[in-house]
XYZ file of C-alpha atoms in Angstrom:
763
model
C -4.305 -22.261 -25.216
C -5.348 -25.861 -24.635
C -9.422 -26.524 -25.809
C -10.285 -27.669 -22.958
C -14.073 -26.001 -23.289
C -17.371 -27.602 -24.666
C -17.364 -30.664 -27.049
C -20.911 -30.204 -28.146
C -22.756 -29.810 -31.649
C -23.806 -26.639 -30.437
C -23.870 -24.700 -33.580
C -23.193 -20.739 -33.934
C -25.719 -20.431 -36.443
C -29.098 -21.497 -34.083
C -31.382 -18.687 -35.802
C -28.689 -16.467 -36.705
C -29.595 -13.810 -39.828
C -27.331 -14.103 -43.125
C -22.991 -12.518 -42.383
C -24.407 -9.462 -44.378
C -26.928 -8.218 -42.369
C -26.191 -5.274 -39.491
C -27.297 -7.780 -36.784
C -25.469 -11.539 -36.653
C -26.817 -13.014 -34.036
C -25.339 -17.066 -32.412
C -23.644 -19.661 -29.491
C -19.972 -19.454 -29.543
C -17.031 -20.865 -26.871
C -15.926 -18.032 -24.834
C -12.286 -18.743 -22.778
C -12.773 -18.000 -19.450
C -9.714 -19.388 -17.112
C -7.740 -22.331 -17.063
C -10.269 -24.561 -15.064
C -13.245 -23.818 -16.422
C -11.246 -23.292 -19.777
C -14.104 -22.585 -22.764
C -17.885 -21.505 -21.684
C -21.226 -21.631 -24.613
C -22.034 -18.605 -24.863
C -24.396 -15.875 -26.592
C -23.428 -13.661 -29.272
C -24.725 -10.918 -30.836
C -23.451 -8.251 -33.107
C -24.775 -5.725 -34.414
C -23.905 -1.614 -35.178
C -20.225 -2.632 -34.988
C -20.125 -3.868 -31.709
C -19.639 -7.336 -30.880
C -21.630 -8.107 -27.179
C -22.270 -11.165 -25.300
C -23.894 -13.169 -22.896
C -24.173 -15.848 -20.535
C -27.804 -16.905 -22.347
C -30.326 -15.280 -24.662
C -32.994 -14.163 -21.657
C -29.745 -12.541 -20.235
C -30.006 -10.420 -23.504
C -32.436 -7.570 -22.201
C -30.890 -6.638 -19.052
C -27.382 -8.178 -18.582
C -24.335 -7.686 -20.979
C -21.602 -9.438 -20.013
C -18.985 -7.667 -21.922
C -19.062 -6.095 -25.442
C -15.637 -5.441 -27.764
C -15.565 -2.078 -30.262
C -14.841 -3.986 -33.579
C -13.944 -0.416 -35.430
C -10.776 -0.674 -33.116
C -10.628 -4.965 -32.991
C -7.581 -7.092 -34.310
C -9.437 -11.010 -36.044
C -7.159 -13.152 -35.906
C -8.087 -17.562 -36.794
C -5.416 -19.525 -34.688
C -6.843 -23.211 -35.848
C -9.953 -24.305 -37.610
C -12.656 -22.837 -35.576
C -11.044 -20.620 -32.914
C -11.682 -16.441 -33.617
C -9.178 -14.079 -31.900
C -10.492 -11.073 -31.416
C -8.177 -8.113 -29.669
C -8.919 -4.406 -28.852
C -7.969 -1.449 -25.963
C -5.605 -4.341 -23.967
C -8.564 -7.042 -24.140
C -8.794 -10.103 -25.780
C -11.456 -12.812 -26.276
C -10.668 -16.194 -27.541
C -13.766 -17.476 -28.969
C -14.184 -20.978 -30.872
C -17.459 -22.388 -33.164
C -18.536 -25.879 -33.458
C -16.862 -26.037 -37.170
C -14.574 -24.780 -39.734
C -17.938 -23.504 -41.364
C -19.753 -21.425 -38.655
C -15.871 -20.061 -37.634
C -16.123 -18.496 -41.399
C -19.263 -17.270 -40.954
C -18.395 -15.176 -37.957
C -15.231 -13.770 -39.008
C -16.737 -13.029 -42.837
C -20.275 -11.002 -40.625
C -16.652 -9.836 -37.641
C -14.964 -8.417 -40.919
C -17.564 -6.580 -42.547
C -18.817 -5.389 -39.738
C -15.952 -3.705 -38.736
C -15.589 -2.337 -41.964
C -18.594 -0.653 -41.864
C -17.949 0.797 -38.393
C -14.769 1.404 -40.029
C -16.248 3.175 -43.190
C -18.963 5.009 -39.940
C -16.133 6.493 -38.443
C -14.354 8.333 -40.641
C -17.358 9.715 -41.867
C -17.856 11.023 -38.423
C -14.021 12.408 -37.585
C -14.605 15.420 -39.643
C -16.596 16.997 -36.674
C -13.826 16.007 -33.837
C -13.004 19.273 -32.186
C -10.384 19.978 -29.254
C -14.405 19.756 -27.005
C -17.457 17.582 -27.633
C -18.658 20.416 -31.192
C -22.299 19.723 -30.337
C -22.916 23.813 -30.268
C -23.304 25.845 -33.760
C -20.875 27.865 -33.355
C -18.022 25.145 -33.483
C -19.415 23.942 -36.586
C -19.334 27.199 -37.839
C -16.104 27.850 -36.627
C -15.077 24.353 -38.273
C -16.327 24.697 -41.701
C -15.216 28.303 -41.581
C -11.902 27.601 -41.068
C -12.456 24.513 -44.226
C -14.113 27.051 -46.344
C -10.799 29.311 -46.301
C -8.837 26.369 -46.792
C -10.630 25.379 -49.867
C -10.399 28.689 -51.491
C -6.801 29.057 -50.629
C -5.900 25.905 -52.307
C -8.005 27.118 -55.705
C -5.458 29.998 -56.045
C -2.877 26.933 -55.609
C -4.533 25.066 -58.345
C -4.944 28.920 -60.292
C -1.294 30.565 -59.241
C -0.167 26.427 -60.905
C -2.732 27.160 -64.728
C -0.779 30.442 -64.814
C 2.693 29.372 -64.272
C 2.006 26.434 -66.922
C 0.528 29.341 -69.742
C 3.538 32.351 -69.089
C 6.373 29.097 -68.734
C 4.860 27.737 -72.133
C 4.450 31.584 -74.148
C 8.003 32.191 -72.638
C 9.621 29.265 -74.265
C 7.720 30.300 -77.550
C 9.886 33.138 -76.792
C 13.207 31.901 -76.548
C 12.240 29.931 -79.096
C 12.075 32.215 -81.907
C 14.832 34.204 -80.210
C 16.616 31.830 -81.657
C 15.555 32.325 -85.261
C 15.957 35.889 -86.023
C 18.465 36.853 -87.773
C 18.127 40.133 -87.907
C 19.248 42.528 -85.271
C 16.521 45.516 -85.004
C 13.771 42.621 -84.468
C 16.317 40.345 -81.900
C 15.983 43.626 -79.974
C 12.561 43.172 -79.765
C 11.457 39.595 -79.706
C 14.363 40.277 -76.623
C 11.945 43.093 -74.809
C 9.300 40.501 -75.789
C 11.224 37.955 -73.237
C 12.296 39.959 -70.435
C 8.309 40.984 -69.569
C 7.180 37.092 -70.262
C 9.793 36.876 -67.314
C 8.873 39.699 -65.711
C 5.563 38.227 -65.957
C 6.805 34.586 -64.868
C 7.935 35.321 -62.243
C 5.587 38.287 -60.411
C 2.981 34.730 -60.132
C 5.710 32.536 -59.209
C 6.041 34.692 -56.160
C 2.308 34.677 -55.729
C 1.764 31.390 -56.102
C 5.246 30.650 -53.616
C 3.327 34.074 -51.033
C -0.098 31.858 -51.702
C 1.114 28.286 -50.243
C 3.094 30.003 -47.472
C -0.819 30.895 -46.023
C -1.981 27.309 -46.752
C 1.636 25.692 -44.542
C 0.446 28.450 -42.004
C -3.276 27.925 -41.618
C -2.446 23.460 -42.145
C 0.673 24.253 -39.008
C -1.823 25.894 -36.980
C -4.649 23.583 -37.392
C -3.189 20.530 -37.123
C -2.408 19.940 -34.755
C -6.413 20.801 -32.685
C -7.186 18.210 -35.033
C -5.216 15.908 -33.635
C -6.159 17.078 -30.325
C -9.531 16.516 -31.091
C -9.416 13.090 -32.694
C -7.349 12.451 -29.757
C -9.697 13.753 -27.248
C -12.627 11.843 -29.070
C -11.155 7.855 -29.527
C -9.830 8.409 -25.063
C -13.277 9.538 -24.810
C -15.328 6.537 -27.355
C -13.061 3.979 -24.979
C -13.618 5.919 -21.927
C -17.490 4.980 -22.715
C -17.242 1.823 -23.555
C -15.723 0.881 -20.663
C -18.383 2.609 -18.512
C -21.020 0.812 -19.946
C -19.188 -2.258 -19.411
C -18.913 -1.696 -15.852
C -22.042 -0.594 -15.191
C -24.015 -3.828 -17.133
C -21.617 -5.774 -14.384
C -22.483 -3.245 -11.570
C -26.242 -3.389 -12.175
C -26.247 -7.497 -12.239
C -24.412 -7.151 -9.250
C -26.938 -5.102 -7.281
C -30.285 -6.666 -9.110
C -29.257 -9.988 -7.668
C -28.195 -8.538 -4.650
C -31.607 -6.967 -4.644
C -33.369 -10.545 -4.852
C -31.141 -12.565 -2.630
C -30.447 -10.283 0.616
C -33.393 -8.112 1.918
C -32.337 -4.849 3.023
C -30.209 -4.563 6.544
C -31.373 -2.098 9.752
C -29.090 -1.628 12.165
C -29.610 0.306 14.875
C -27.436 2.173 17.961
C -29.139 4.202 20.700
C -27.286 6.604 20.260
C -27.491 6.619 16.429
C -30.108 7.012 13.134
C -30.357 3.767 11.959
C -29.072 3.782 8.272
C -28.851 1.055 6.351
C -25.603 -1.943 6.093
C -26.266 -1.728 1.390
C -26.365 -4.289 -0.149
C -24.863 -8.153 -0.426
C -22.265 -8.754 -3.219
C -22.246 -11.568 -4.958
C -20.249 -15.115 -3.970
C -17.713 -15.352 -5.450
C -19.070 -18.439 -7.461
C -21.367 -16.289 -9.300
C -19.402 -13.805 -9.749
C -20.932 -11.168 -12.947
C -18.237 -12.553 -15.510
C -15.096 -15.025 -16.219
C -13.005 -13.067 -18.134
C -9.468 -13.801 -18.702
C -8.373 -10.646 -17.801
C -9.835 -10.279 -14.246
C -8.845 -11.743 -10.626
C -11.707 -12.083 -9.156
C -11.695 -11.879 -4.964
C -14.810 -13.142 -2.915
C -16.090 -9.182 -2.377
C -18.573 -10.062 0.550
C -15.485 -11.460 2.525
C -13.251 -9.082 2.429
C -15.685 -6.549 3.847
C -14.359 -5.249 6.938
C -16.200 -7.170 10.329
C -17.688 -3.920 11.603
C -19.591 -0.080 11.044
C -18.685 2.535 11.963
C -20.111 6.155 12.949
C -18.629 9.251 12.989
C -19.630 11.370 16.163
C -20.011 15.103 15.375
C -19.209 17.937 18.931
C -22.111 18.753 19.064
C -23.127 15.167 19.442
C -25.624 14.605 16.779
C -24.100 11.535 14.881
C -23.274 10.522 11.169
C -22.637 7.142 9.517
C -20.139 6.074 6.939
C -19.245 2.727 6.493
C -15.858 1.174 7.183
C -14.047 2.848 4.342
C -12.241 6.332 3.721
C -15.499 7.763 3.169
C -15.740 6.506 6.390
C -13.585 6.923 8.881
C -11.716 8.918 6.577
C -14.513 11.031 5.487
C -14.117 13.585 8.605
C -10.244 16.021 7.868
C -8.134 14.399 9.640
C -6.908 16.701 12.680
C -3.348 16.721 14.843
C -2.599 13.972 17.868
C -2.311 16.670 20.162
C -5.849 17.473 20.854
C -8.006 16.259 23.106
C -9.342 12.656 23.968
C -6.900 10.637 21.803
C -2.846 10.142 21.421
C -1.547 11.173 24.871
C 1.467 14.339 25.064
C 4.119 12.499 24.432
C 2.506 10.922 20.571
C 2.523 15.058 19.824
C 3.894 15.975 17.033
C 3.166 14.693 13.768
C 4.569 17.382 11.508
C 7.611 15.060 9.406
C 11.576 14.566 9.995
C 12.117 16.037 13.511
C 15.659 16.653 12.406
C 16.985 18.089 9.093
C 19.945 15.702 8.109
C 23.100 17.404 8.929
C 25.226 15.678 5.957
C 23.270 16.299 2.022
C 22.997 13.428 0.286
C 21.976 13.442 -2.848
C 18.501 13.821 -4.480
C 19.197 12.324 -8.330
C 20.787 9.517 -10.581
C 21.513 9.110 -14.103
C 17.799 8.650 -15.907
C 17.289 5.270 -16.411
C 17.895 4.066 -20.479
C 15.252 3.198 -22.935
C 17.100 -0.110 -23.734
C 13.996 -2.349 -25.189
C 14.325 -5.775 -24.307
C 15.314 -8.231 -27.217
C 14.646 -11.877 -26.304
C 15.934 -13.818 -28.796
C 18.995 -11.951 -26.844
C 18.498 -13.838 -23.840
C 17.438 -16.931 -24.561
C 20.504 -17.509 -27.715
C 23.080 -17.150 -25.477
C 21.110 -20.659 -22.863
C 21.424 -22.555 -26.044
C 22.915 -26.117 -24.750
C 22.967 -24.154 -20.800
C 21.793 -25.529 -17.752
C 18.993 -23.354 -15.806
C 21.140 -22.651 -12.986
C 23.539 -20.520 -15.182
C 20.974 -19.029 -17.798
C 22.075 -14.915 -16.369
C 18.919 -12.654 -16.338
C 19.464 -9.409 -17.881
C 19.945 -6.269 -15.498
C 16.830 -5.333 -17.981
C 14.421 -6.780 -15.249
C 15.865 -4.912 -12.221
C 16.353 -2.073 -10.758
C 20.400 -0.508 -9.296
C 19.431 -1.925 -6.007
C 20.251 -4.759 -3.798
C 16.841 -7.087 -2.222
C 19.374 -6.294 1.162
C 19.062 -2.591 0.350
C 14.579 -2.576 -0.508
C 14.590 -4.479 3.220
C 16.762 -0.834 4.421
C 13.690 1.176 3.054
C 11.446 0.361 5.640
C 12.468 3.271 8.074
C 11.457 5.712 5.472
C 9.277 6.600 8.059
C 11.555 5.415 10.977
C 9.821 9.004 12.369
C 6.650 7.041 13.183
C 9.049 4.435 16.274
C 10.435 7.533 17.813
C 6.768 9.063 18.412
C 5.605 5.405 19.695
C 8.610 4.914 21.970
C 7.700 8.449 23.227
C 3.911 7.815 23.914
C 2.290 7.173 27.439
C -0.557 4.586 26.147
C 0.692 1.304 24.365
C -2.649 1.240 22.830
C -1.145 4.364 21.152
C 1.933 3.162 20.253
C -0.102 0.037 19.183
C -1.947 2.662 16.983
C 1.848 3.693 15.320
C 3.494 0.147 15.238
C 0.639 -0.636 12.583
C 0.764 2.966 10.419
C 4.511 1.676 10.163
C 4.023 -2.247 9.139
C 1.785 -0.213 6.321
C 3.924 2.507 5.566
C 6.744 0.301 4.831
C 4.761 -0.425 0.935
C 4.152 2.655 0.188
C 7.467 2.716 -2.164
C 6.373 -0.639 -4.219
C 3.353 1.173 -5.595
C 4.884 1.964 -8.766
C 8.644 -0.164 -7.954
C 7.643 -3.267 -10.646
C 11.230 -3.602 -11.501
C 13.297 -6.765 -8.944
C 16.472 -5.957 -6.942
C 19.514 -7.508 -7.698
C 19.746 -10.418 -5.772
C 22.367 -10.581 -3.244
C 25.807 -12.667 -3.288
C 25.756 -15.142 0.271
C 27.355 -12.774 2.999
C 26.706 -9.909 1.273
C 26.301 -6.703 4.031
C 24.028 -3.157 3.770
C 24.754 -1.082 6.319
C 22.750 2.058 6.860
C 24.248 4.857 9.211
C 21.708 7.298 10.258
C 23.160 7.962 13.956
C 24.253 11.555 13.122
C 21.176 11.933 11.206
C 17.793 10.074 13.233
C 19.621 8.208 15.970
C 19.933 4.623 13.989
C 21.808 2.023 12.294
C 20.494 -0.274 10.804
C 22.576 -4.006 8.936
C 21.293 -6.433 7.002
C 23.225 -9.989 5.420
C 22.826 -12.574 3.249
C 22.464 -15.406 6.140
C 22.203 -18.482 3.349
C 21.197 -18.974 -0.595
C 19.452 -21.475 -1.081
C 17.123 -20.497 0.709
C 17.807 -16.963 -0.095
C 17.163 -15.300 3.340
C 18.019 -11.573 4.579
C 19.040 -10.872 8.809
C 18.066 -7.492 8.811
C 19.528 -5.728 12.997
C 18.025 -2.067 13.152
C 19.235 -0.391 17.014
C 17.778 3.358 17.735
C 19.540 6.009 20.593
C 15.543 6.885 20.419
C 13.891 3.876 21.950
C 13.469 1.205 20.220
C 15.200 -2.882 18.696
C 14.392 -3.461 15.304
C 14.635 -7.285 13.517
C 13.988 -9.242 11.387
C 15.292 -12.804 9.496
C 13.390 -12.365 5.610
C 12.924 -15.141 3.484
C 10.879 -14.754 0.374
C 8.993 -17.728 -1.092
C 7.275 -17.091 -5.014
C 5.150 -19.793 -6.922
C 3.821 -18.417 -10.566
C 0.282 -18.813 -10.981
C 0.410 -17.769 -14.968
C -1.062 -14.962 -15.587
C 0.639 -12.944 -11.867
C 3.038 -13.863 -9.255
C 2.449 -14.284 -5.235
C 5.361 -13.104 -3.397
C 4.901 -14.562 0.323
C 7.293 -12.839 3.093
C 8.254 -16.200 5.195
C 9.505 -14.676 9.055
C 8.541 -12.340 11.735
C 9.170 -8.814 12.031
C 10.181 -8.401 15.762
C 10.193 -4.058 17.715
C 10.967 -3.939 20.616
C 10.671 -0.732 23.020
C 13.698 0.252 25.653
C 11.947 2.012 28.581
C 8.355 0.475 27.987
C 9.384 -2.951 27.547
C 6.837 -3.966 24.621
C 7.555 -6.276 22.652
C 5.194 -6.576 19.258
C 5.698 -8.840 16.519
C 4.290 -9.741 13.777
C 4.270 -10.670 9.119
C 3.650 -9.115 6.971
C 0.921 -9.299 3.987
C 1.741 -11.302 0.452
C 2.502 -8.962 -2.943
C 1.415 -9.344 -6.443
C 3.073 -9.652 -9.975
C -0.104 -9.041 -12.723
C 0.271 -9.207 -15.764
C 3.777 -11.545 -15.815
C 3.049 -12.609 -19.497
C 1.374 -9.375 -21.170
C 0.140 -6.557 -20.809
C 1.512 -4.159 -18.010
C 2.772 -4.463 -14.435
C 1.318 -3.735 -11.631
C 1.588 -4.971 -7.752
C -0.608 -5.045 -5.457
C -0.881 -5.891 -1.760
C -3.522 -8.259 -0.073
C -3.694 -10.265 3.368
C -3.485 -10.048 6.947
C -1.308 -9.013 9.226
C -1.678 -9.675 13.151
C 0.317 -7.636 15.162
C 1.123 -8.160 18.664
C 2.140 -6.766 22.314
C 3.714 -9.627 23.272
C 4.138 -8.578 27.692
C 1.273 -6.485 27.325
C -1.478 -9.835 24.554
C -3.082 -6.168 22.567
C -3.230 -6.687 19.283
C -4.257 -5.347 15.897
C -5.865 -6.608 13.100
C -4.884 -5.395 10.227
C -6.562 -6.083 6.873
C -4.676 -5.234 3.087
C -7.898 -5.597 1.290
C -6.911 -6.839 -2.894
C -7.829 -4.695 -5.569
C -11.674 -6.313 -7.348
C -12.952 -5.381 -10.627
C -16.282 -5.177 -8.679
C -15.866 -3.774 -5.635
C -16.945 0.071 -5.001
C -14.088 0.725 -2.251
C -10.870 2.980 -2.567
C -8.024 0.290 -4.101
C -5.039 -0.145 -1.739
C -7.573 -0.555 0.634
C -6.260 -1.284 4.305
C -8.891 -1.234 7.851
C -7.734 -3.077 10.812
C -8.811 -3.251 14.807
C -6.694 -2.360 17.670
C -7.954 -4.045 20.588
C -6.570 -5.135 24.545
C -6.285 -7.764 25.887
C -10.060 -8.456 26.641
C -10.399 -8.855 22.355
C -12.184 -5.064 24.045
C -11.602 -2.776 21.184
C -10.279 1.096 21.290
C -8.710 2.232 17.663
C -10.173 1.600 13.928
C -7.588 2.622 12.039
C -8.026 3.428 7.739
C -6.837 4.117 4.801
C -4.004 2.592 2.000
C -1.471 1.253 1.483
C -0.366 3.521 -1.262
C -1.168 7.007 0.727
C -2.000 7.151 4.508
C -3.196 5.812 7.622
C -5.434 7.459 9.472
C -7.723 5.939 13.438
C -10.236 7.125 15.404
C -10.708 6.451 19.298
C -13.600 4.413 19.687
C -16.174 5.440 21.813
C -18.762 3.093 22.187
C -19.882 0.353 20.094
C -23.093 -2.670 20.198
C -24.021 -5.673 17.617
C -25.116 -4.577 14.339
C -28.070 -6.893 11.649
C -26.249 -9.277 9.645
C -28.321 -11.184 7.013
C -27.968 -15.661 6.888
C -26.483 -14.706 10.681
C -23.932 -12.316 10.619
C -23.800 -9.307 12.635
C -21.894 -6.796 12.407
C -20.574 -4.641 15.157
C -21.107 -0.976 15.180
C -18.726 1.245 16.522
C -18.764 4.958 16.880
C -16.060 6.844 17.348
C -14.445 10.976 17.698
C -12.858 11.839 13.644
C -10.328 10.197 12.609
C -6.746 11.849 13.238
C -4.129 11.162 10.540
C -1.112 8.694 11.372
C 1.043 8.143 8.216
C 1.231 10.713 5.309
C 2.902 8.919 2.249
C 5.909 11.370 1.127
C 5.562 13.051 -2.434
C 8.240 11.279 -4.620
C 11.680 13.072 -6.209
C 11.193 15.263 -9.256
C 11.310 13.321 -12.242
C 10.580 10.044 -10.237
C 9.826 8.350 -13.348
C 13.761 8.306 -15.572
C 14.469 6.955 -11.914
C 13.111 4.112 -11.558
C 10.404 5.714 -9.926
C 12.971 5.334 -6.128
C 12.091 7.940 -2.609
C 13.979 10.242 -2.138
C 15.345 7.658 0.410
C 16.242 5.361 -2.296
C 18.226 7.224 -4.132
C 20.710 7.958 -1.297
C 20.785 4.253 -0.818
C 23.924 3.823 -2.729
C 25.400 6.894 -2.848
C 29.288 6.096 -2.162
C 30.290 5.943 1.624
C 33.853 6.171 2.766
C 34.084 2.995 5.968
C 31.698 1.294 4.500
C 33.133 -2.524 5.195
C 34.405 -4.187 1.562
C 30.609 -7.016 1.281
C 28.216 -3.543 1.062
C 25.984 -3.410 -1.444
C 26.821 0.316 -2.094
C 30.852 -1.796 -3.987
C 28.901 -4.721 -5.917
C 30.276 -4.041 -9.133
C 27.378 -4.544 -11.862
C 24.968 -2.602 -9.411
C 27.279 0.108 -10.031
C 26.984 0.215 -13.601
C 23.869 -0.576 -13.984
C 22.276 2.659 -12.301
C 25.199 4.645 -14.186
C 23.415 3.072 -17.121
C 25.977 0.748 -18.737
C 23.919 -1.607 -18.417
C 25.805 -4.378 -21.806
C 28.398 -4.029 -18.872
C 26.977 -4.772 -16.094
C 25.359 -7.836 -17.458
C 28.450 -9.296 -18.401
C 30.069 -7.940 -14.444
C 26.818 -10.000 -13.240
C 27.865 -12.802 -15.294
C 31.348 -12.584 -13.623
C 29.657 -12.290 -10.126
C 27.383 -15.226 -10.572
C 30.331 -17.744 -11.518
C 32.161 -16.639 -8.811
C 29.953 -17.861 -6.322
C 29.025 -21.043 -7.970
C 32.819 -21.781 -7.606
C 32.822 -20.508 -4.073
C 30.190 -22.928 -3.225
C 31.758 -25.680 -5.893
C 34.356 -25.721 -3.024
C 32.255 -25.067 0.159
C 31.210 -28.402 -1.097
C 33.963 -30.671 -2.087
C 35.194 -29.090 1.679
C 32.426 -30.501 3.164
C 32.692 -33.987 1.384
C 36.772 -34.731 1.707
C 35.765 -33.317 6.012
C 32.210 -36.561 5.880
C 35.183 -38.710 4.284
C 37.888 -38.604 6.722
C 35.375 -38.116 9.582
C 34.335 -42.079 8.877
C 37.772 -42.947 8.761
C 39.305 -41.455 11.293
C 36.319 -41.320 12.984
C 37.488 -38.141 15.520
C 34.248 -37.525 15.509
C 34.675 -33.584 14.275
C 31.754 -32.678 12.224
C 31.716 -29.452 9.224
C 30.731 -26.258 10.149
C 29.639 -24.957 7.016
C 28.145 -20.907 5.365
C 28.642 -19.258 8.879
C 27.105 -15.837 8.250
C 30.238 -13.361 10.199
C 27.930 -10.930 12.088
C 24.567 -12.620 12.604
C 23.402 -16.508 14.962
C 21.129 -18.627 14.252
C 19.422 -18.596 18.469
C 15.985 -19.535 18.781
C 13.213 -16.795 19.997
C 11.452 -17.468 22.950
C 8.426 -16.236 21.738
C 7.483 -17.610 18.151
C 9.813 -20.485 18.845
C 11.488 -20.204 16.149
C 15.113 -21.195 15.096
C 16.388 -17.835 13.663
C 19.465 -15.449 12.757
C 19.954 -11.999 14.884
C 22.484 -10.004 15.227
C 25.846 -10.446 17.458
C 27.251 -8.333 17.847
C 31.277 -7.147 16.399
C 30.178 -4.967 12.952
C 30.072 -1.660 13.892
C 32.987 -1.770 16.567
C 35.331 -3.308 13.116
C 33.790 0.255 10.728
C 34.908 2.312 14.022
C 38.430 0.526 13.786
C 38.460 0.365 9.766
C 39.253 -3.607 10.473
C 37.493 -5.436 8.143
C 40.060 -8.893 7.527
C 37.612 -11.060 8.449
C 34.612 -10.103 5.322
C 35.253 -12.467 2.370
C 36.207 -11.760 -0.881
C 32.688 -11.853 -2.496
C 33.025 -9.375 -5.330
């Protein structure tokens, strides 16, 4: 970690008591982020908790963060640095001098030891639930008394065994020294009696031991659960207190800076807009584990008012508590979708072919980074093989085809008579393509150049889909889908990514086109940015953020969708999506709301007006009908957590099928081996395929070089074409003006003839 913080001579001992006292205060430098580096903060150590503030004055009202030393790990990096880690949070601190660092370390160690002692002293009061009642305490004390009694029985039996054992030993010694047969008989009788007593006592001890073990087994599980419960409650309480402190600071500042907002409409009662959230430059914390966004800029530019049946209107914010607050009803009600858009009940036809519903469970292989790095010594960076441990057994082409999971939305949209209602369903379809990504943190296999993937669901759902990897540098895939139910979809996607330290931004480049045959409506939109967080340390999680503009180029109608990024301070539901459907004149007709991992709803606008706003801003107030369900995510299959969190469609993606092309992803050997759980073999096969692809590229480059030399020598004017995809060719799009790959035909005809002679050998 770079130490680009303030140098200075700010002492941590300013007005601080001795490290051995209960409270220790002083200035330290805390690492915030890579832009601000170390920042000077006021730290207070008290009652086993280390809290920090921006200034000493903040101690009265705003705590910036707290860490519990009882469960914390204290480490020292160098002469002046201290590292505290607990519960997934890590504080990197720096003192001004080595002496000050040592004082803080001593105080922290003493406070940690005291906190651990206090926690151990209180641990006997644990129970399945909080044992605050007298009956719970009586029950625990009664159990302890029984266990102590049994332990005393064991001790008594042990003494008796020792006593009788010694007597038996003496009797045996006396027996050995006897010479008179008569006396021998009496002694042997005494030995037998003592042996009997020994056996009886031993049995009693064994029974007492058995009783003790039974009781210990019965109650140990309960105590374990109680201890775990108390730990979770303590952690949850600490997090809640910290979050409340931050929210209190945010609300207090908002109350001071922004006046209360009142907006009224002719048909709705007045309502408050709500407090303004803090501006970005005034974020109430700077912890390195949180990525911050401007909450005010991300808020919707409108407010919705849901009208009830008896015209008694009620107000709500445009979030799930507003447009999604009512009970969603079917689309076949009046004042909503036209009759052609009815029947929102799932898939219309059951598949004629029974497809698989599970794959082998994911092996529990640990990733040894050294085993990867030792094989990379002396190799070029481009030749370092990434193991399949980071992958899932699907290719990028198959992930692209997963956009069709909710194809029935497009089937319904094709039957809509109103283009605005059709736009709502197209918007829901664009959001649904992200629903499978919430748990899918593993990366798909990079397709080989010329690799294809077909998804033929003509008999089941009326569509055929084909993807082909048309370029390797940069990687680009072309996709074409045609449906017998009145629509065609095509896209060319190029993935651009940027590694930003703690997270990876994935930006799909390229437009998605959707054409409806009967109406001629042509929709175009682009995907939002996906962000994978905690790349280096922590549990991976994915977020989607950005804006989508869907344009109907025939009618000029638009839909503006906003994917709100996750914010630590936001009170909105995570993964929220909001949108407005407007006509060619810009007048709004529908409000969309939901989340990209669960559902989308639509509410028809019946009236709109301009409301008040702070700092010269105004928000439009929309009065709407009750929300209607557009799309709902299908539940994941059983045991999905052990099958890479695949959806029902994803489980069938790699299923073997007859008649597919020889370049199909289903036939890729390393991917197949990984699905079967043979990861070591998959790594070897993956390395072989990548080396084979490099050899083909080198041969192609050599051919291009020879062709260039021949052109220069003979001036023939014939240019070397280079690699050309089999099933797609480049054309200039008349709408976007971009040059991209579109389907040129021939694949399905070759499949019908089973003539794959033009396909290269890539596997």
